[in-house]
Amino acid sequence: MRKSSIRRSCAALAAATSLALALTACGGTTKEDVKDEGGSAAAAGKADPNAATKKGLTIGFLPKQVNNPYFTTADKGGEKAVKELGSSYKEVGPSSATDTSGQVSYVNTLTQQQVDAMAVSAQDPGALCTALKQAMTNDIKVVTYDSDTKADCRNAFISQASAEDLGRTEVQLLAEQIDYKGEIAILSAAQTATNQNTWIDYMKEELKDSKYKDIKLVKVAYGNDDAQQSFQQTQGLLQEYPNLKGIISPTTVGIKAAAQYLSGSKYKGKVKLTGLGTPNDMRKYVKNGTVEAFELWDPAKLGELAARTAVALSSGQITGKEGETFKAGSMGEYTIGKDGVITLGKPTVFDAKNIDDFDF
Ligand code: RAM
């Protein structure tokens, strides 16, 4: 039986029985069949950089949170690229950034729908693993973007920038603004978020340098990428630490809510705020003196690179191994790094001088 017919019968089985059971049963057979097919380099687990780009694929995007403007922009970038490449795009996902079981269900749904590849921003590093592995066993390529799972639970991760650079530069930005002195806090997203937790670890590393000896990190608060919770957490930080000098918020939802709180309070311009935000969200707070500088990458480009990677994987041009290269259209050539990580580029720092040059 050929792979495509096995996939069809597996879907029928999945529809008729419990999804997990059906996918497990189908998984081994599909693997065997790939070996039997033998023909293409990709089927034998090797990349064929000259393979034709497949058209007519279905690529599913599963962000951390669908109603977050950051993901709306990122996924639109993905959609545009998928369509340009002659394939179909779909998006599913939870509306809360703390709904890991919801994300698991969406992975299973995409698997059941037999998409060719999925691009996932993981709310939690481990929770999606079983579901993602089942997807891969069923010959679905899995790309994570923005927030990773474990390396063996996906084929490649599209990282927005070096996690180390992001963590360290956010501390550097804030330290300059508070003259290297005083109490600081972090306002993060969800407590389980892989991306924010990685950046925070690097922030703590950076703070070990002796030039920060007069800076004290007093608290990491979690606003769950919810505007209201992030606003309240900011208010709570200022109540708990009245001498707070600065806040780093490595989330577009958090930094916007914190800016909103600060700009309407006596702390405006006094308590410094930096982190990761979109220029369109932050423009008014830069102009009214609440925020001096913050950073981000272009979310649409991140989505585009995720889409192009998903199609390259499905076409057999890459397998996700370190050292493989592929052409990402007008974005140029990318090389896969250690642990299947593909890095978009360097983030941009926005301030009063350049913020009007950007529109996202
Ligand atoms: C929020 C999300 C996302 C993160 C950005 C910076 O939109 O938490 O995962 O990358 O902020």
CSV table of C-alpha atoms and ligand atoms in Angstrom, one decimal:
chain,number,residue,atom,x,y,z
A,1,MET,CA,0.0,0.0,0.0
A,2,ARG,CA,1.3,3.4,-0.8
A,3,LYS,CA,1.8,6.1,1.8
A,4,SER,CA,-1.0,8.3,0.6
A,5,SER,CA,-3.6,5.5,0.7
A,6,ILE,CA,-2.3,4.6,4.2
A,7,ARG,CA,-2.8,8.2,5.3
A,8,ARG,CA,-6.3,8.2,4.0
A,9,SER,CA,-7.2,4.9,5.7
A,10,CYS,CA,-5.6,6.1,8.9
A,11,ALA,CA,-7.8,9.2,8.8
A,12,ALA,CA,-10.9,7.0,8.5
A,13,LEU,CA,-9.6,4.9,11.4
A,14,ALA,CA,-8.9,8.1,13.4
A,15,ALA,CA,-12.4,9.3,12.7
A,16,ALA,CA,-14.0,6.1,13.7
A,17,THR,CA,-11.9,5.2,16.8
A,18,SER,CA,-10.1,7.1,19.5
A,19,LEU,CA,-7.6,9.5,17.7
A,20,ALA,CA,-4.6,8.5,19.9
A,21,LEU,CA,-5.2,4.8,19.3
A,22,ALA,CA,-5.6,5.2,15.6
A,23,LEU,CA,-2.6,7.4,15.2
A,24,THR,CA,-0.4,5.0,17.1
A,25,ALA,CA,-1.6,2.1,15.0
A,26,CYS,CA,-1.0,3.9,11.8
A,27,GLY,CA,2.3,5.4,12.9
A,28,GLY,CA,4.5,2.3,12.5
A,29,THR,CA,3.0,1.3,9.2
A,30,THR,CA,3.6,4.7,7.7
A,31,LYS,CA,7.3,4.6,8.7
A,32,GLU,CA,7.8,1.1,7.1
A,33,ASP,CA,6.1,2.3,4.0
A,34,VAL,CA,8.4,5.3,3.7
A,35,LYS,CA,11.4,2.9,3.8
A,36,ASP,CA,9.8,0.7,1.1
A,37,GLU,CA,9.2,3.6,-1.2
A,38,GLY,CA,12.9,4.1,-1.3
A,39,GLY,CA,13.0,6.5,-4.2
A,40,SER,CA,13.5,10.0,-3.0
A,41,ALA,CA,16.4,11.2,-0.9
A,42,ALA,CA,14.0,12.7,1.6
A,43,ALA,CA,12.1,9.4,2.0
A,44,ALA,CA,15.5,7.8,3.0
A,45,GLY,CA,15.9,10.6,5.5
A,46,LYS,CA,18.3,12.7,3.4
A,47,ALA,CA,17.7,16.2,2.2
A,48,ASP,CA,17.5,16.8,-1.5
A,49,PRO,CA,18.2,20.6,-2.0
A,50,ASN,CA,17.3,20.3,-5.7
A,51,ALA,CA,13.9,18.7,-5.1
A,52,ALA,CA,11.0,20.7,-6.6
A,53,THR,CA,9.0,22.8,-4.3
A,54,LYS,CA,5.7,20.9,-3.8
A,55,LYS,CA,2.4,22.8,-4.5
A,56,GLY,CA,-1.0,22.0,-3.3
A,57,LEU,CA,0.1,21.3,0.3
A,58,THR,CA,-1.9,22.2,3.3
A,59,ILE,CA,0.0,24.1,6.0
A,60,GLY,CA,-1.7,24.6,9.4
A,61,PHE,CA,-0.6,27.5,11.7
A,62,LEU,CA,-1.2,27.0,15.5
A,63,PRO,CA,-0.1,30.1,17.4
A,64,LYS,CA,0.1,30.4,21.2
A,65,GLN,CA,-3.0,32.6,21.1
A,66,VAL,CA,-5.2,33.6,18.2
A,67,ASN,CA,-6.5,37.0,19.4
A,68,ASN,CA,-3.0,38.4,20.1
A,69,PRO,CA,-2.1,41.1,17.5
A,70,TYR,CA,1.5,39.8,17.4
A,71,PHE,CA,0.3,36.4,16.1
A,72,THR,CA,-2.2,38.0,13.8
A,73,THR,CA,0.7,39.8,12.1
A,74,ALA,CA,3.0,36.7,12.2
A,75,ASP,CA,0.4,34.3,10.8
A,76,LYS,CA,-0.6,36.8,8.1
A,77,GLY,CA,3.1,36.7,7.0
A,78,GLY,CA,2.8,32.9,7.0
A,79,GLU,CA,-0.4,32.9,5.0
A,80,LYS,CA,1.0,35.2,2.3
A,81,ALA,CA,4.1,32.9,1.8
A,82,VAL,CA,2.0,29.7,1.8
A,83,LYS,CA,-0.3,31.1,-0.9
A,84,GLU,CA,2.7,32.5,-2.9
A,85,LEU,CA,4.1,29.0,-2.9
A,86,GLY,CA,0.9,27.5,-4.3
A,87,SER,CA,-0.3,25.8,-1.2
A,88,SER,CA,-3.3,26.2,1.2
A,89,TYR,CA,-3.2,27.9,4.6
A,90,LYS,CA,-5.3,27.4,7.7
A,91,GLU,CA,-5.0,28.7,11.2
A,92,VAL,CA,-6.4,27.2,14.4
A,93,GLY,CA,-5.6,28.0,18.1
A,94,PRO,CA,-6.7,28.9,21.6
A,95,SER,CA,-7.7,32.4,22.6
A,96,SER,CA,-5.9,32.1,25.9
A,97,ALA,CA,-2.1,31.9,26.3
A,98,THR,CA,-2.5,29.4,29.2
A,99,ASP,CA,-4.6,26.7,27.5
A,100,THR,CA,-2.0,24.0,26.9
A,101,SER,CA,-4.7,21.2,26.7
A,102,GLY,CA,-6.4,23.3,24.1
A,103,GLN,CA,-3.2,23.5,22.1
A,104,VAL,CA,-2.9,19.7,22.3
A,105,SER,CA,-6.4,19.2,20.9
A,106,TYR,CA,-5.6,21.6,18.0
A,107,VAL,CA,-2.4,19.6,17.2
A,108,ASN,CA,-4.6,16.4,17.1
A,109,THR,CA,-7.2,18.1,15.0
A,110,LEU,CA,-4.6,19.2,12.4
A,111,THR,CA,-3.2,15.6,12.4
A,112,GLN,CA,-6.6,14.2,11.9
A,113,GLN,CA,-7.2,16.6,9.0
A,114,GLN,CA,-3.9,15.3,7.5
A,115,VAL,CA,-2.3,18.6,6.9
A,116,ASP,CA,1.2,18.3,5.3
A,117,ALA,CA,2.9,20.5,7.8
A,118,MET,CA,2.1,22.5,10.9
A,119,ALA,CA,3.8,25.6,12.4
A,120,VAL,CA,3.3,25.8,16.1
A,121,SER,CA,4.1,28.3,18.8
A,122,ALA,CA,4.3,26.3,22.0
A,123,GLN,CA,2.7,27.5,25.2
A,124,ASP,CA,4.6,24.9,27.1
A,125,PRO,CA,7.9,23.1,26.2
A,126,GLY,CA,6.7,19.5,27.0
A,127,ALA,CA,2.9,19.5,26.9
A,128,LEU,CA,2.6,19.1,23.1
A,129,CYS,CA,5.3,16.5,22.7
A,130,THR,CA,3.2,13.4,22.5
A,131,ALA,CA,0.8,15.0,20.0
A,132,LEU,CA,3.5,16.4,17.9
A,133,LYS,CA,5.4,13.1,17.8
A,134,GLN,CA,2.2,11.4,16.6
A,135,ALA,CA,1.9,14.1,13.9
A,136,MET,CA,5.5,13.4,12.7
A,137,THR,CA,4.9,9.6,12.8
A,138,ASN,CA,2.1,10.3,10.4
A,139,ASP,CA,4.5,12.1,8.0
A,140,ILE,CA,3.4,15.6,9.0
A,141,LYS,CA,6.3,18.0,9.2
A,142,VAL,CA,6.4,20.0,12.4
A,143,VAL,CA,7.9,23.5,12.6
A,144,THR,CA,7.8,25.5,15.8
A,145,TYR,CA,8.1,29.2,15.6
A,146,ASP,CA,8.3,32.0,18.2
A,147,SER,CA,8.2,29.5,21.2
A,148,ASP,CA,9.8,26.1,21.0
A,149,THR,CA,9.0,22.6,22.3
A,150,LYS,CA,11.7,20.0,22.9
A,151,ALA,CA,14.1,19.4,20.0
A,152,ASP,CA,12.9,15.8,19.4
A,153,CYS,CA,9.3,16.9,19.2
A,154,ARG,CA,9.6,18.9,16.0
A,155,ASN,CA,11.6,19.0,12.8
A,156,ALA,CA,12.8,22.6,13.1
A,157,PHE,CA,12.4,25.7,15.3
A,158,ILE,CA,12.2,29.2,13.7
A,159,SER,CA,13.8,31.4,16.3
A,160,GLN,CA,13.1,35.2,16.1
A,161,ALA,CA,16.6,36.1,17.1
A,162,SER,CA,19.3,34.7,19.3
A,163,ALA,CA,17.6,34.0,22.7
A,164,GLU,CA,20.8,35.0,24.4
A,165,ASP,CA,21.0,38.3,22.6
A,166,LEU,CA,17.4,39.1,23.4
A,167,GLY,CA,17.8,38.4,27.1
A,168,ARG,CA,21.0,40.2,27.5
A,169,THR,CA,20.1,43.3,25.4
A,170,GLU,CA,16.9,43.9,27.3
A,171,VAL,CA,18.9,44.1,30.6
A,172,GLN,CA,21.4,46.4,28.9
A,173,LEU,CA,18.6,48.7,27.6
A,174,LEU,CA,17.0,49.0,31.0
A,175,ALA,CA,20.3,49.3,32.9
A,176,GLU,CA,21.3,52.3,30.8
A,177,GLN,CA,18.0,54.0,31.5
A,178,ILE,CA,18.2,53.6,35.3
A,179,ASP,CA,21.9,54.5,35.5
A,180,TYR,CA,22.8,50.9,36.6
A,181,LYS,CA,21.1,51.4,40.0
A,182,GLY,CA,18.0,50.2,41.8
A,183,GLU,CA,15.3,47.5,42.0
A,184,ILE,CA,13.9,46.1,38.8
A,185,ALA,CA,11.1,43.5,38.0
A,186,ILE,CA,10.1,41.4,35.0
A,187,LEU,CA,6.6,41.2,33.7
A,188,SER,CA,6.4,38.0,31.7
A,189,ALA,CA,3.6,36.2,29.8
A,190,ALA,CA,2.6,32.6,30.9
A,191,GLN,CA,4.7,30.9,33.5
A,192,THR,CA,5.3,28.0,31.2
A,193,ALA,CA,6.1,30.0,28.0
A,194,THR,CA,9.3,28.5,26.5
A,195,ASN,CA,10.4,31.7,24.8
A,196,GLN,CA,9.9,34.1,27.7
A,197,ASN,CA,11.5,31.6,30.2
A,198,THR,CA,14.6,31.2,28.0
A,199,TRP,CA,15.0,35.0,27.7
A,200,ILE,CA,14.5,35.4,31.4
A,201,ASP,CA,17.3,32.9,32.1
A,202,TYR,CA,19.7,34.9,30.0
A,203,MET,CA,18.5,38.2,31.7
A,204,LYS,CA,19.5,36.6,35.0
A,205,GLU,CA,22.9,35.5,33.5
A,206,GLU,CA,23.5,39.1,32.2
A,207,LEU,CA,22.7,40.5,35.7
A,208,LYS,CA,25.5,38.5,37.2
A,209,ASP,CA,28.1,40.8,35.5
A,210,SER,CA,29.7,43.1,38.1
A,211,LYS,CA,28.5,46.2,36.2
A,212,TYR,CA,25.0,45.4,37.5
A,213,LYS,CA,26.0,45.0,41.1
A,214,ASP,CA,23.7,47.9,42.2
A,215,ILE,CA,20.7,46.5,40.3
A,216,LYS,CA,18.4,44.0,42.1
A,217,LEU,CA,15.8,41.9,40.4
A,218,VAL,CA,13.0,41.7,42.9
A,219,LYS,CA,10.3,39.8,41.2
A,220,VAL,CA,9.2,38.0,38.0
A,221,ALA,CA,5.4,38.6,37.6
A,222,TYR,CA,3.1,36.8,35.1
A,223,GLY,CA,0.4,38.6,33.1
A,224,ASN,CA,-0.4,35.6,31.0
A,225,ASP,CA,-0.5,37.6,27.8
A,226,ASP,CA,-3.8,39.0,28.9
A,227,ALA,CA,-4.1,42.8,28.8
A,228,GLN,CA,-6.1,43.1,32.1
A,229,GLN,CA,-4.0,40.7,34.1
A,230,SER,CA,-0.8,42.4,32.8
A,231,PHE,CA,-2.1,45.8,33.8
A,232,GLN,CA,-3.0,44.5,37.3
A,233,GLN,CA,0.3,42.8,37.7
A,234,THR,CA,2.1,46.1,36.9
A,235,GLN,CA,0.0,47.9,39.4
A,236,GLY,CA,0.8,45.2,42.0
A,237,LEU,CA,4.5,45.5,41.4
A,238,LEU,CA,4.5,49.2,42.1
A,239,GLN,CA,2.5,48.6,45.2
A,240,GLU,CA,4.7,45.9,46.5
A,241,TYR,CA,8.0,47.6,45.5
A,242,PRO,CA,7.5,51.4,45.8
A,243,ASN,CA,11.2,52.0,45.0
A,244,LEU,CA,11.0,50.1,41.8
A,245,LYS,CA,13.2,51.8,39.1
A,246,GLY,CA,12.4,49.7,36.1
A,247,ILE,CA,10.4,46.9,34.4
A,248,ILE,CA,11.4,44.6,31.6
A,249,SER,CA,8.4,43.0,29.8
A,250,PRO,CA,9.4,40.5,27.2
A,251,THR,CA,5.9,40.2,25.7
A,252,THR,CA,4.1,42.5,23.4
A,253,VAL,CA,0.9,42.2,25.5
A,254,GLY,CA,2.7,42.8,28.8
A,255,ILE,CA,4.8,45.8,27.7
A,256,LYS,CA,1.7,47.5,26.2
A,257,ALA,CA,-0.4,47.0,29.4
A,258,ALA,CA,2.5,48.1,31.6
A,259,ALA,CA,3.0,51.2,29.5
A,260,GLN,CA,-0.7,52.0,29.7
A,261,TYR,CA,-0.6,51.7,33.5
A,262,LEU,CA,2.6,53.8,33.9
A,263,SER,CA,1.5,56.5,31.5
A,264,GLY,CA,-1.7,57.1,33.6
A,265,SER,CA,0.1,57.1,36.9
A,266,LYS,CA,2.6,59.2,38.9
A,267,TYR,CA,5.3,56.8,37.8
A,268,LYS,CA,5.2,58.0,34.2
A,269,GLY,CA,8.8,58.6,32.9
A,270,LYS,CA,10.1,57.8,36.4
A,271,VAL,CA,9.8,54.0,36.4
A,272,LYS,CA,11.5,52.9,33.2
A,273,LEU,CA,10.0,50.3,31.0
A,274,THR,CA,11.6,48.2,28.2
A,275,GLY,CA,11.1,44.8,26.6
A,276,LEU,CA,9.6,43.4,23.5
A,277,GLY,CA,6.7,45.4,21.9
A,278,THR,CA,5.4,46.3,18.5
A,279,PRO,CA,6.1,49.8,17.2
A,280,ASN,CA,2.3,50.4,16.5
A,281,ASP,CA,1.4,49.4,20.1
A,282,MET,CA,4.2,51.4,21.7
A,283,ARG,CA,4.3,54.5,19.5
A,284,LYS,CA,2.1,56.7,21.7
A,285,TYR,CA,4.0,55.7,24.9
A,286,VAL,CA,7.4,56.6,23.2
A,287,LYS,CA,5.9,59.9,22.1
A,288,ASN,CA,4.4,60.7,25.5
A,289,GLY,CA,7.6,60.0,27.4
A,290,THR,CA,6.6,56.7,29.1
A,291,VAL,CA,9.0,54.5,27.2
A,292,GLU,CA,12.5,55.4,25.9
A,293,ALA,CA,13.5,52.3,23.9
A,294,PHE,CA,12.3,48.7,23.4
A,295,GLU,CA,12.9,46.0,20.8
A,296,LEU,CA,11.4,43.4,18.5
A,297,TRP,CA,11.8,41.6,15.2
A,298,ASP,CA,9.3,41.7,12.3
A,299,PRO,CA,6.6,39.2,13.3
A,300,ALA,CA,5.4,38.9,9.6
A,301,LYS,CA,8.9,37.8,8.6
A,302,LEU,CA,8.9,35.2,11.4
A,303,GLY,CA,5.6,33.8,10.1
A,304,GLU,CA,6.9,33.9,6.5
A,305,LEU,CA,10.1,32.0,7.4
A,306,ALA,CA,8.0,29.4,9.3
A,307,ALA,CA,5.9,28.9,6.2
A,308,ARG,CA,8.8,28.6,3.9
A,309,THR,CA,10.5,26.1,6.2
A,310,ALA,CA,7.4,24.0,6.4
A,311,VAL,CA,7.1,23.8,2.6
A,312,ALA,CA,10.9,23.1,2.2
A,313,LEU,CA,10.5,20.2,4.8
A,314,SER,CA,7.4,18.9,3.0
A,315,SER,CA,9.2,19.1,-0.3
A,316,GLY,CA,12.2,17.1,1.0
A,317,GLN,CA,14.7,20.0,0.4
A,318,ILE,CA,15.6,19.9,4.1
A,319,THR,CA,15.1,17.4,6.9
A,320,GLY,CA,15.9,19.7,9.8
A,321,LYS,CA,19.5,18.6,10.3
A,322,GLU,CA,22.2,21.0,11.3
A,323,GLY,CA,24.1,22.4,8.3
A,324,GLU,CA,21.4,22.0,5.7
A,325,THR,CA,20.6,25.1,3.7
A,326,PHE,CA,17.5,26.2,1.8
A,327,LYS,CA,16.3,29.2,-0.1
A,328,ALA,CA,13.5,31.2,1.6
A,329,GLY,CA,12.3,33.2,-1.4
A,330,SER,CA,13.1,36.9,-1.2
A,331,MET,CA,14.3,36.4,2.4
A,332,GLY,CA,17.5,34.7,1.1
A,333,GLU,CA,19.3,31.5,2.1
A,334,TYR,CA,19.0,30.1,5.6
A,335,THR,CA,21.2,27.5,7.2
A,336,ILE,CA,19.9,25.1,9.9
A,337,GLY,CA,21.8,25.4,13.1
A,338,LYS,CA,22.3,23.2,16.1
A,339,ASP,CA,19.2,21.3,17.3
A,340,GLY,CA,17.3,22.2,14.2
A,341,VAL,CA,17.2,25.9,15.0
A,342,ILE,CA,16.8,28.5,12.2
A,343,THR,CA,17.4,32.1,13.3
A,344,LEU,CA,15.5,34.9,11.6
A,345,GLY,CA,18.0,37.6,12.2
A,346,LYS,CA,18.8,40.5,14.6
A,347,PRO,CA,16.1,42.4,16.4
A,348,THR,CA,15.6,46.1,16.0
A,349,VAL,CA,15.7,48.6,18.8
A,350,PHE,CA,12.9,51.2,18.5
A,351,ASP,CA,13.1,54.7,20.1
A,352,ALA,CA,11.7,58.2,19.3
A,353,LYS,CA,14.2,58.6,16.4
A,354,ASN,CA,13.2,55.6,14.3
A,355,ILE,CA,9.7,54.4,15.5
A,356,ASP,CA,7.9,56.2,12.7
A,357,ASP,CA,9.8,54.2,10.1
A,358,PHE,CA,7.9,51.1,11.1
A,359,ASP,CA,4.3,50.0,10.7
A,360,PHE,CA,3.5,46.7,12.4
B,1,RAM,C1,3.8,37.9,22.9
B,1,RAM,C2,3.9,36.4,22.9
B,1,RAM,C3,5.0,36.0,22.0
B,1,RAM,C4,6.2,36.7,22.1
B,1,RAM,C5,6.0,38.2,22.0
B,1,RAM,C6,7.2,39.0,22.1
B,1,RAM,O1,3.0,38.4,21.8
B,1,RAM,O2,4.2,36.0,24.2
B,1,RAM,O3,5.2,34.6,22.2
B,1,RAM,O4,7.2,36.3,21.2
B,1,RAM,O5,5.0,38.6,22.9
